[in-house]
PDB file of C-alpha atoms in Angstrom:
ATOM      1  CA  UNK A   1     -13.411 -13.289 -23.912  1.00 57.00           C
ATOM      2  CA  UNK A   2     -17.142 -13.619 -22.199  1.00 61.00           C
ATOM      3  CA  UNK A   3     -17.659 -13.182 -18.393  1.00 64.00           C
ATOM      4  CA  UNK A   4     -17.773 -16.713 -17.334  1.00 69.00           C
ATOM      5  CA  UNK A   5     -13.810 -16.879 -19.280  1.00 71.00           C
ATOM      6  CA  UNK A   6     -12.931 -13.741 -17.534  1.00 67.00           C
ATOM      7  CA  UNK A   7     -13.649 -14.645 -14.198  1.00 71.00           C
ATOM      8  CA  UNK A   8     -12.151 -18.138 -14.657  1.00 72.00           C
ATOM      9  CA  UNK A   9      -9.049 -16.619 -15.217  1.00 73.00           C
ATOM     10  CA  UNK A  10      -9.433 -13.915 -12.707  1.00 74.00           C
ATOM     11  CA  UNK A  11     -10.298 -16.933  -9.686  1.00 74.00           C
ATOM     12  CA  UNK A  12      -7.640 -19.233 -11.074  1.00 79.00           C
ATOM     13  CA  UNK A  13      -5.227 -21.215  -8.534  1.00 84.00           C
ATOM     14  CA  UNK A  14      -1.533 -20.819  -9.388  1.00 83.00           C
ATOM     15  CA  UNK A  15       1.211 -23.431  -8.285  1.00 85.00           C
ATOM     16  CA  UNK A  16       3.472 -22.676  -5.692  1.00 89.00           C
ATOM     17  CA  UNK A  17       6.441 -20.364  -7.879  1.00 92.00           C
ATOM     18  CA  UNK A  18       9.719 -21.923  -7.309  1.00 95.00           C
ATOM     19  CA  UNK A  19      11.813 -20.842  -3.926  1.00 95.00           C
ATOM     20  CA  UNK A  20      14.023 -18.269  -6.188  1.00 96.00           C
ATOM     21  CA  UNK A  21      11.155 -16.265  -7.134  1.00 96.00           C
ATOM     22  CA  UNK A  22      10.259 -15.647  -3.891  1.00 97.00           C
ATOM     23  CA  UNK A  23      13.457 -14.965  -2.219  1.00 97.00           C
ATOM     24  CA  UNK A  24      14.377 -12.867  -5.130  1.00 98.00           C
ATOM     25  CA  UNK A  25      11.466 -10.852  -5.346  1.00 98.00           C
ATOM     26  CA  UNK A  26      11.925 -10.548  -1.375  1.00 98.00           C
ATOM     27  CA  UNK A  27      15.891  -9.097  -2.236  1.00 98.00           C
ATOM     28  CA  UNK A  28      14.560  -6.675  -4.654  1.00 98.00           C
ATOM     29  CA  UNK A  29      11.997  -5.035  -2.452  1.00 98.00           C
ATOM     30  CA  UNK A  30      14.263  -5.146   0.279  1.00 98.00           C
ATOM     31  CA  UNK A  31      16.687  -3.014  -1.626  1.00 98.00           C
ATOM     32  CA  UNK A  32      13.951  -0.511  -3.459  1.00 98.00           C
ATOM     33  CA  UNK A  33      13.160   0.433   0.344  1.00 98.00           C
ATOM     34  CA  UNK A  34      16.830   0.486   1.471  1.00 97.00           C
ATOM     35  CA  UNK A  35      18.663   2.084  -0.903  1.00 97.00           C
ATOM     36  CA  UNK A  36      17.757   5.898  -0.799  1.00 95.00           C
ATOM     37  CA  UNK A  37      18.407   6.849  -4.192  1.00 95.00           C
ATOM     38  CA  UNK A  38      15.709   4.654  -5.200  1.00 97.00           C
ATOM     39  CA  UNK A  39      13.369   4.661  -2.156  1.00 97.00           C
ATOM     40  CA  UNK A  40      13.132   8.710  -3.260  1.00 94.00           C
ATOM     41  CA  UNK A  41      11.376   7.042  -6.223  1.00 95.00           C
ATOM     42  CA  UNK A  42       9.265   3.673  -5.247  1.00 96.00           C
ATOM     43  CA  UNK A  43       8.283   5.814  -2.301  1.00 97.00           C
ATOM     44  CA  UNK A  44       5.304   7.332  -4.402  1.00 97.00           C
ATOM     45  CA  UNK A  45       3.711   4.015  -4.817  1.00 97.00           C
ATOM     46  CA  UNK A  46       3.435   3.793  -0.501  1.00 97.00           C
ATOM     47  CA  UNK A  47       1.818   7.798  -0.946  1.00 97.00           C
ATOM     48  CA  UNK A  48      -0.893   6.176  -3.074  1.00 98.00           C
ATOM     49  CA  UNK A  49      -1.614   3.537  -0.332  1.00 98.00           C
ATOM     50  CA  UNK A  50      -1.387   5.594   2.445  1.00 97.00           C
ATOM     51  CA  UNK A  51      -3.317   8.495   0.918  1.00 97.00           C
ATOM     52  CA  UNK A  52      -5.901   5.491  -0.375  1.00 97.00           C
ATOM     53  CA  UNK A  53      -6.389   4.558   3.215  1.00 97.00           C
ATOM     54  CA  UNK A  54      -7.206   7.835   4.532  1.00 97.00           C
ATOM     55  CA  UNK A  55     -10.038   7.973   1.621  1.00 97.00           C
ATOM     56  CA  UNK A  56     -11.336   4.745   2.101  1.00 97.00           C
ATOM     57  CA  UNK A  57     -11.825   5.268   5.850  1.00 97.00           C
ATOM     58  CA  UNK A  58     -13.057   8.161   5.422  1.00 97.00           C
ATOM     59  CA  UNK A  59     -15.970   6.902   3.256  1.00 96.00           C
ATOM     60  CA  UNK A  60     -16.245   3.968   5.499  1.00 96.00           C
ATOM     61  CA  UNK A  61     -17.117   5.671   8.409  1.00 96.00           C
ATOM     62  CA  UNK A  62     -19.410   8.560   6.510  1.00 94.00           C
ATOM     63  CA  UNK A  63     -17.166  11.019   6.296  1.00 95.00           C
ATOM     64  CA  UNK A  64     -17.426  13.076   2.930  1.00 95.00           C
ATOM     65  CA  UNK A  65     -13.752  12.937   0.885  1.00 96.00           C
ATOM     66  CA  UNK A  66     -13.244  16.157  -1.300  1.00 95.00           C
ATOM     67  CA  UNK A  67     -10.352  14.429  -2.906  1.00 96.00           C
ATOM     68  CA  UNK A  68      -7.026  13.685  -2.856  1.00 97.00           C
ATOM     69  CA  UNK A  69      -3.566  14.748  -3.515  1.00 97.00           C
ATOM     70  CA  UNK A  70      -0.421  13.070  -4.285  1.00 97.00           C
ATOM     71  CA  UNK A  71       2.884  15.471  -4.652  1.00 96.00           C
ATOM     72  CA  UNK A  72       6.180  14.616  -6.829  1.00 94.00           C
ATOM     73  CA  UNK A  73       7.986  15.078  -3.450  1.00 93.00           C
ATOM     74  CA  UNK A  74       6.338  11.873  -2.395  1.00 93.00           C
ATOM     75  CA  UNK A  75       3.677  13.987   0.155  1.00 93.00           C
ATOM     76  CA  UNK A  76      -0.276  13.536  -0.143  1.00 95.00           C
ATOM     77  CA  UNK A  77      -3.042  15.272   1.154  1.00 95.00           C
ATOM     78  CA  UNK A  78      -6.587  13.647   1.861  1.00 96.00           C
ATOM     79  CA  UNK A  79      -9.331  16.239   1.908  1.00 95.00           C
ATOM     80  CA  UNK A  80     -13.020  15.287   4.074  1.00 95.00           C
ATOM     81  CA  UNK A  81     -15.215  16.921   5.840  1.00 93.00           C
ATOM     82  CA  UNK A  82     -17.788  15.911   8.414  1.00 92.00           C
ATOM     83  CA  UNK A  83     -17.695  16.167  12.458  1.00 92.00           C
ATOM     84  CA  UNK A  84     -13.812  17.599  13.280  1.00 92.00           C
ATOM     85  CA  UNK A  85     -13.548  15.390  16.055  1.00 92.00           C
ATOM     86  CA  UNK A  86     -14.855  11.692  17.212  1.00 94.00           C
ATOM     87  CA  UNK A  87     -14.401   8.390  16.104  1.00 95.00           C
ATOM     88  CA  UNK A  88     -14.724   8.750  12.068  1.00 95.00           C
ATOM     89  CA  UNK A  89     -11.978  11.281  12.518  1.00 96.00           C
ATOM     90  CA  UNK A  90     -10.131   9.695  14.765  1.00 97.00           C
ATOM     91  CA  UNK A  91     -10.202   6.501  12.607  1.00 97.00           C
ATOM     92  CA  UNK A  92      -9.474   8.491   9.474  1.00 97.00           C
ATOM     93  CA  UNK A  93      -6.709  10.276  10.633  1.00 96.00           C
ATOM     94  CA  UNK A  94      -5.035   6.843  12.248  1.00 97.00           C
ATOM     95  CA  UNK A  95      -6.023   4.647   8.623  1.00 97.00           C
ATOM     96  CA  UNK A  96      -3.136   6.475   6.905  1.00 97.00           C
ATOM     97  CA  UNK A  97       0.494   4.769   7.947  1.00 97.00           C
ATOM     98  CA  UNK A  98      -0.950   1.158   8.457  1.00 97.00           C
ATOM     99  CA  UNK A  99      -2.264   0.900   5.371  1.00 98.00           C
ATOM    100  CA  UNK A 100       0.521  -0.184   2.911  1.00 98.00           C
ATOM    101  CA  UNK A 101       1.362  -2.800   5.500  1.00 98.00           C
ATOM    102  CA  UNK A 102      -2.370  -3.911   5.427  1.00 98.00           C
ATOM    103  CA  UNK A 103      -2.666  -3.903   1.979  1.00 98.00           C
ATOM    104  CA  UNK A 104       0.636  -6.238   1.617  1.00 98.00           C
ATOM    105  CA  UNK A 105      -0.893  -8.407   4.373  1.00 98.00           C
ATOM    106  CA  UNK A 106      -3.789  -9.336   2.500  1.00 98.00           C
ATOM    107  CA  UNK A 107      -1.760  -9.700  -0.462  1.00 98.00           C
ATOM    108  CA  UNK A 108       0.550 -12.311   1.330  1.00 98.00           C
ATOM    109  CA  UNK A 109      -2.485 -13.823   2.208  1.00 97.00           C
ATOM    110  CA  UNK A 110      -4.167 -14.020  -1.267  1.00 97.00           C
ATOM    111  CA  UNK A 111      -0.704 -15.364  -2.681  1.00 97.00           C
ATOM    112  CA  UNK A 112      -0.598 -17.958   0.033  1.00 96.00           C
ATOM    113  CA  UNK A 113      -3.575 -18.965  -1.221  1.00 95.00           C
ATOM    114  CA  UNK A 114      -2.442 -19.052  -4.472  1.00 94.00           C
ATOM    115  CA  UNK A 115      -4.856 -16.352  -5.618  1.00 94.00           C
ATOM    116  CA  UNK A 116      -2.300 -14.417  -7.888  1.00 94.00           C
ATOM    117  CA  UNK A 117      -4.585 -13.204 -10.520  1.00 92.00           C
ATOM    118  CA  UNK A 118      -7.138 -12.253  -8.173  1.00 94.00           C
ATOM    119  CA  UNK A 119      -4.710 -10.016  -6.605  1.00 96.00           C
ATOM    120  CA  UNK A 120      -3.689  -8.048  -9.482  1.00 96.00           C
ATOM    121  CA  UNK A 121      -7.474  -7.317 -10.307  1.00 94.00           C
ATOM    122  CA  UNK A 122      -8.081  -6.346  -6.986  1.00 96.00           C
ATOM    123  CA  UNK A 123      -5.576  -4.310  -7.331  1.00 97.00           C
ATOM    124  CA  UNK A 124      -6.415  -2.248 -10.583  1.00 96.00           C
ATOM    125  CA  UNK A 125      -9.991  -1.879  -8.956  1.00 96.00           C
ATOM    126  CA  UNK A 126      -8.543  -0.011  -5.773  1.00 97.00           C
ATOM    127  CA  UNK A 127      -6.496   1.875  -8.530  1.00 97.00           C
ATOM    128  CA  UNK A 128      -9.120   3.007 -10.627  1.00 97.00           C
ATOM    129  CA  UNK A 129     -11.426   3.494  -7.306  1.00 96.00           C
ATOM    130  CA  UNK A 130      -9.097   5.916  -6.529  1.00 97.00           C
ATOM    131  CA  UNK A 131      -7.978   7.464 -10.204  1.00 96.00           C
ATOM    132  CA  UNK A 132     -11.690   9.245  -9.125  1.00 96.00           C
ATOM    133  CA  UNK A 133     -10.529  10.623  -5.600  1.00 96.00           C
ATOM    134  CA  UNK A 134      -7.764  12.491  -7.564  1.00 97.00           C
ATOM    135  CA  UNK A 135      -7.379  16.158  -7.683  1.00 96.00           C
ATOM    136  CA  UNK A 136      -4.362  17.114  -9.169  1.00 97.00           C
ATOM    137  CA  UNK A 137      -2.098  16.074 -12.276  1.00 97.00           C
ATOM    138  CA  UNK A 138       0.712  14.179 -10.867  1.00 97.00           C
ATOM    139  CA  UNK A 139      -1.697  12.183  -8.359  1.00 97.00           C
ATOM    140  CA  UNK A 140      -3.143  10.868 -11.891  1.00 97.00           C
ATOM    141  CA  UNK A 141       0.138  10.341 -13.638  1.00 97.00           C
ATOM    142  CA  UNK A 142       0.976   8.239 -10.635  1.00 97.00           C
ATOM    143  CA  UNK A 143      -1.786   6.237 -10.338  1.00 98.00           C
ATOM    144  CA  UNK A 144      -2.208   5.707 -14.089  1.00 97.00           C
ATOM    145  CA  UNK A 145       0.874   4.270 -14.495  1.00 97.00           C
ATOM    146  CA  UNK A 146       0.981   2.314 -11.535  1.00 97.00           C
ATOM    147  CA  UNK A 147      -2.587   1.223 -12.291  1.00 96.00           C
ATOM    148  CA  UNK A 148      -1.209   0.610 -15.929  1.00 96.00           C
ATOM    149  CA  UNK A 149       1.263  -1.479 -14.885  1.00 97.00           C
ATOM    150  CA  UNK A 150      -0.882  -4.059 -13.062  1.00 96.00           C
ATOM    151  CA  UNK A 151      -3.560  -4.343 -15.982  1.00 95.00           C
ATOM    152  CA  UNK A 152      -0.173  -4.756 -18.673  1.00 96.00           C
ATOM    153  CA  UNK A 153       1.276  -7.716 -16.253  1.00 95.00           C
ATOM    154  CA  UNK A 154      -2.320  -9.025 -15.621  1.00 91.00           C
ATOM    155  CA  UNK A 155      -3.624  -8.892 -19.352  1.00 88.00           C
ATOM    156  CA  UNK A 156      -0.393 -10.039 -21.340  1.00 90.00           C
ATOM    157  CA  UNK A 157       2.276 -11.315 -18.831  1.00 90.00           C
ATOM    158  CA  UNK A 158       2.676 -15.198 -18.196  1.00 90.00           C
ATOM    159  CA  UNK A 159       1.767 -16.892 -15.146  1.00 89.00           C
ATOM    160  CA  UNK A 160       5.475 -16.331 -14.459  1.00 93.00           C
ATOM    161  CA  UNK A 161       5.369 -12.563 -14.587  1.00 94.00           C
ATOM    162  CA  UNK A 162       2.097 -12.305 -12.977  1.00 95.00           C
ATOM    163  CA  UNK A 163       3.877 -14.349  -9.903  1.00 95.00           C
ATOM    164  CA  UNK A 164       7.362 -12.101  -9.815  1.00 97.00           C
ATOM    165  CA  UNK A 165       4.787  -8.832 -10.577  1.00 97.00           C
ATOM    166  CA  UNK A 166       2.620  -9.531  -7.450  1.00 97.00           C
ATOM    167  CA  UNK A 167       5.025 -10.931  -5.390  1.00 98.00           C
ATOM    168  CA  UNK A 168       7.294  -8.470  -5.616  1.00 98.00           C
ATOM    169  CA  UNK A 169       4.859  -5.975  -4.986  1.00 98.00           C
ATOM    170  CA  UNK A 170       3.708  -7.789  -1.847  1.00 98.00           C
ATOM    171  CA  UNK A 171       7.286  -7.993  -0.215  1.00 98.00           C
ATOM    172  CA  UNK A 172       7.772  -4.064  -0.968  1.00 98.00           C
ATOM    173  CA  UNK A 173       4.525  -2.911   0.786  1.00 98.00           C
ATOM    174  CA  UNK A 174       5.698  -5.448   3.953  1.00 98.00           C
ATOM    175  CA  UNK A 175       8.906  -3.988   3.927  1.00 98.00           C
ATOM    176  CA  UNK A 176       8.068   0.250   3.013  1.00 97.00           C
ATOM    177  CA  UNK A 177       4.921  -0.349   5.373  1.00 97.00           C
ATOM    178  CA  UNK A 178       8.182  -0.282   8.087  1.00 97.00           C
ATOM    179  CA  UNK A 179      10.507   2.453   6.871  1.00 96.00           C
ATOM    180  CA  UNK A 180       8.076   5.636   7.007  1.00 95.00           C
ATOM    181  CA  UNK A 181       7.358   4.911  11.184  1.00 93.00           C
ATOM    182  CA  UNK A 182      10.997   4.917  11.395  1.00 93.00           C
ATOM    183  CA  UNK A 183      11.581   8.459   9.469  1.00 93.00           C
ATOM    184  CA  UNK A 184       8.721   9.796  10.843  1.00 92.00           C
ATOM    185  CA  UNK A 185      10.024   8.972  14.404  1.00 91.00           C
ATOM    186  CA  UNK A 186      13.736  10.365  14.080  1.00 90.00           C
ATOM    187  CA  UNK A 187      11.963  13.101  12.269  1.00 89.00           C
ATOM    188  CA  UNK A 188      10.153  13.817  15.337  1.00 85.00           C
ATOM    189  CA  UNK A 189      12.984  13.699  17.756  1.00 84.00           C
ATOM    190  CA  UNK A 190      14.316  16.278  15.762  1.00 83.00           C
ATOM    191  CA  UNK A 191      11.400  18.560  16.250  1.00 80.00           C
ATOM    192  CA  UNK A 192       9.962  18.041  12.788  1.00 72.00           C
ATOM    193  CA  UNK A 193       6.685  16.895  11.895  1.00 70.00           C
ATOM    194  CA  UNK A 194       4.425  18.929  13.242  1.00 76.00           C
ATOM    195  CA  UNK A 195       1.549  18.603  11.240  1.00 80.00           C
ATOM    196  CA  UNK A 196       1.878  14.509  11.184  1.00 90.00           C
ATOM    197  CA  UNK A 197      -0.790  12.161  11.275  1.00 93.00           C
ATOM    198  CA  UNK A 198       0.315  11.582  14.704  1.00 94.00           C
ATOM    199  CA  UNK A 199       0.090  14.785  16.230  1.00 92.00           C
ATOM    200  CA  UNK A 200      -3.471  15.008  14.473  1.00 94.00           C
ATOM    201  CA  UNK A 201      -4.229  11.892  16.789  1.00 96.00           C
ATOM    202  CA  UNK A 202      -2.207  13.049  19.491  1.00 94.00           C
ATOM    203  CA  UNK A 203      -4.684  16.566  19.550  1.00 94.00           C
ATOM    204  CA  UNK A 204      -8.027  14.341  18.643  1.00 96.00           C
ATOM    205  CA  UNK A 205      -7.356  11.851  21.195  1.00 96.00           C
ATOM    206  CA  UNK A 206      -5.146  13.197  23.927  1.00 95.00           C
ATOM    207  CA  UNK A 207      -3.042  10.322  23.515  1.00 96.00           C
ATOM    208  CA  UNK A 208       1.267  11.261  22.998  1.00 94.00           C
ATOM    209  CA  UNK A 209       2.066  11.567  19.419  1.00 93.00           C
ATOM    210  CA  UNK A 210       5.235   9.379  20.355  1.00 92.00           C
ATOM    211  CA  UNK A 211       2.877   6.545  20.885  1.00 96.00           C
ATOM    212  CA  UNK A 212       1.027   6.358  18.265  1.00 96.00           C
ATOM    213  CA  UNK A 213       4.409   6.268  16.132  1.00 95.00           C
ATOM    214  CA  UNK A 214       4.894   3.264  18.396  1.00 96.00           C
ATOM    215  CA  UNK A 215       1.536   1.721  17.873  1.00 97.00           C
ATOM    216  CA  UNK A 216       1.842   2.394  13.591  1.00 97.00           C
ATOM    217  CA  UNK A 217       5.531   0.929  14.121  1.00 97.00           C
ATOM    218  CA  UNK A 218       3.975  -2.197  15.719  1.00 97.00           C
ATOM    219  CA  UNK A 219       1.657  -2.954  13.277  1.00 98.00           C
ATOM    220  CA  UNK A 220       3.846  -2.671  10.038  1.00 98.00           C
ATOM    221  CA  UNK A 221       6.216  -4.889  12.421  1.00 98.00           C
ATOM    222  CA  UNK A 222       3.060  -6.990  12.668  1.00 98.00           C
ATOM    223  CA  UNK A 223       2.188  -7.770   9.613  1.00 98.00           C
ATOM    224  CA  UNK A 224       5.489  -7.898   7.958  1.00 98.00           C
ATOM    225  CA  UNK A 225       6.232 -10.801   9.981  1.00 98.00           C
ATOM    226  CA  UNK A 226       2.906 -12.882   9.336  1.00 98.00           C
ATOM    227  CA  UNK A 227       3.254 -12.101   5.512  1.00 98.00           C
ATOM    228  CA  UNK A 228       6.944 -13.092   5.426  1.00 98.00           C
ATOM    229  CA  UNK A 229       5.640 -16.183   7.515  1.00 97.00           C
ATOM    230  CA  UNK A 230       2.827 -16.826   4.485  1.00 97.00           C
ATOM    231  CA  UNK A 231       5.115 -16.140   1.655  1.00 97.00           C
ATOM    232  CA  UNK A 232       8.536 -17.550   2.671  1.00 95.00           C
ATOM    233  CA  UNK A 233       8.829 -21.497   1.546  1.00 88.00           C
ATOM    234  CA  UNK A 234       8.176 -23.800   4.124  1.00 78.00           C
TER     235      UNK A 234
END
């Protein structure tokens, strides 16, 4: 397969899928961010994301990333230097929760376009972007197989899969992008926490760390309901 054949395939329009694919897809993410037993696991792939979005702000606003970390107990650690306080930090430090419910916005939005393919190769690029970042074992186990999985589905699945693949996907970083603000909240009535993204911003910015949960809360609230209105059949 040449370039011009690659990117055909990669910029192709899909149909519409049929109504159950998206309402079942939509069931099935609901319940791998519901159910705790399972959550415990798909959580990992909302580390990646969040820990991606730290790192790609970072770089963004000139900051220099010494690498990230993603732990088997679903925890991550992004590493930059640069200035300690102002607006790069400030923007790094608040890039972290938002992003999974950012990425699945976009995502809704390529799907609504009917930009399936596209998605998943966007996808393995952010993947192997970050496969670079990485500085410990498990944070490249994680993203290998993750990034695995979208190449497999992308590469050999049928238009079908591709659609159930990225659309299920989609509907689980709309709905995780929610559940973390809410943890992280009763977590923080409960005096835990102390070292959370929020209380970074809280001490950067002088602005409540109970606030900012709000204002992370919002925008996964945000964008889950624009992407459900994008993906849901009309």
């Amino acid at each position: 397969m040449d370039f011009a054949e690659l990117w055909e395939r990669v910029a192709a329009v899909r149909p519409e899928p049929p109504h159950w694919l998206v309402w079942g897809t939509a069931a099935v993410a609901f319940l791998a961010v519901a159910v705790r037993p399972v959550w415990l696991w798909t959580r990992t792939v909302v580390t990646i994301a969040h820990e991606g979005g730290h790192g790609l702000t970072a770089l963004l606003t000139r900051r220099r990333l010494s690498g990230i970390r993603l732990h088997s107990d679903t925890s991550g650690l992004t590493v930059s230097s640069g200035k300690p306080t102002g607006p790069g930090m400030v923007l790094t430090a608040a890039a972290g929760y938002p992003a999974p419910s950012l990425l699945g916005l976009g995502g809704a939005a390529l799907l609504a376009a009917g930009r399936t393919t596209a998605l998943l190769w966007i996808g393995i690029v952010l993947l192997a972007a970050m496969l670079l970042t990485l500085r410990n074992l498990f944070g490249v186990a994680a993203v290998l197989v993750t990034g695995g999985a979208f190449v497999a589905v992308s590469w050999y699945g049928t238009a079908e899969w591709q659609g159930a693949f990225a659309y299920l996907g989609v509907w689980f970083l709309l709905l995780a992008g929610v559940r973390p603000m809410l943890e992280l909240w009763v977590t923080r009535r409960r005096g835990g926490a102390p070292g959370s993204d929020a209380d970074q911003l809280a001490r950067l910015t002088g602005v409540p760390g109970a606030l900012w949960v709000v204002a992370f809360l919002a925008v996964a609230l945000a964008c889950l309901g624009l992407g459900a209105a994008w993906l849901l059949p009309r």
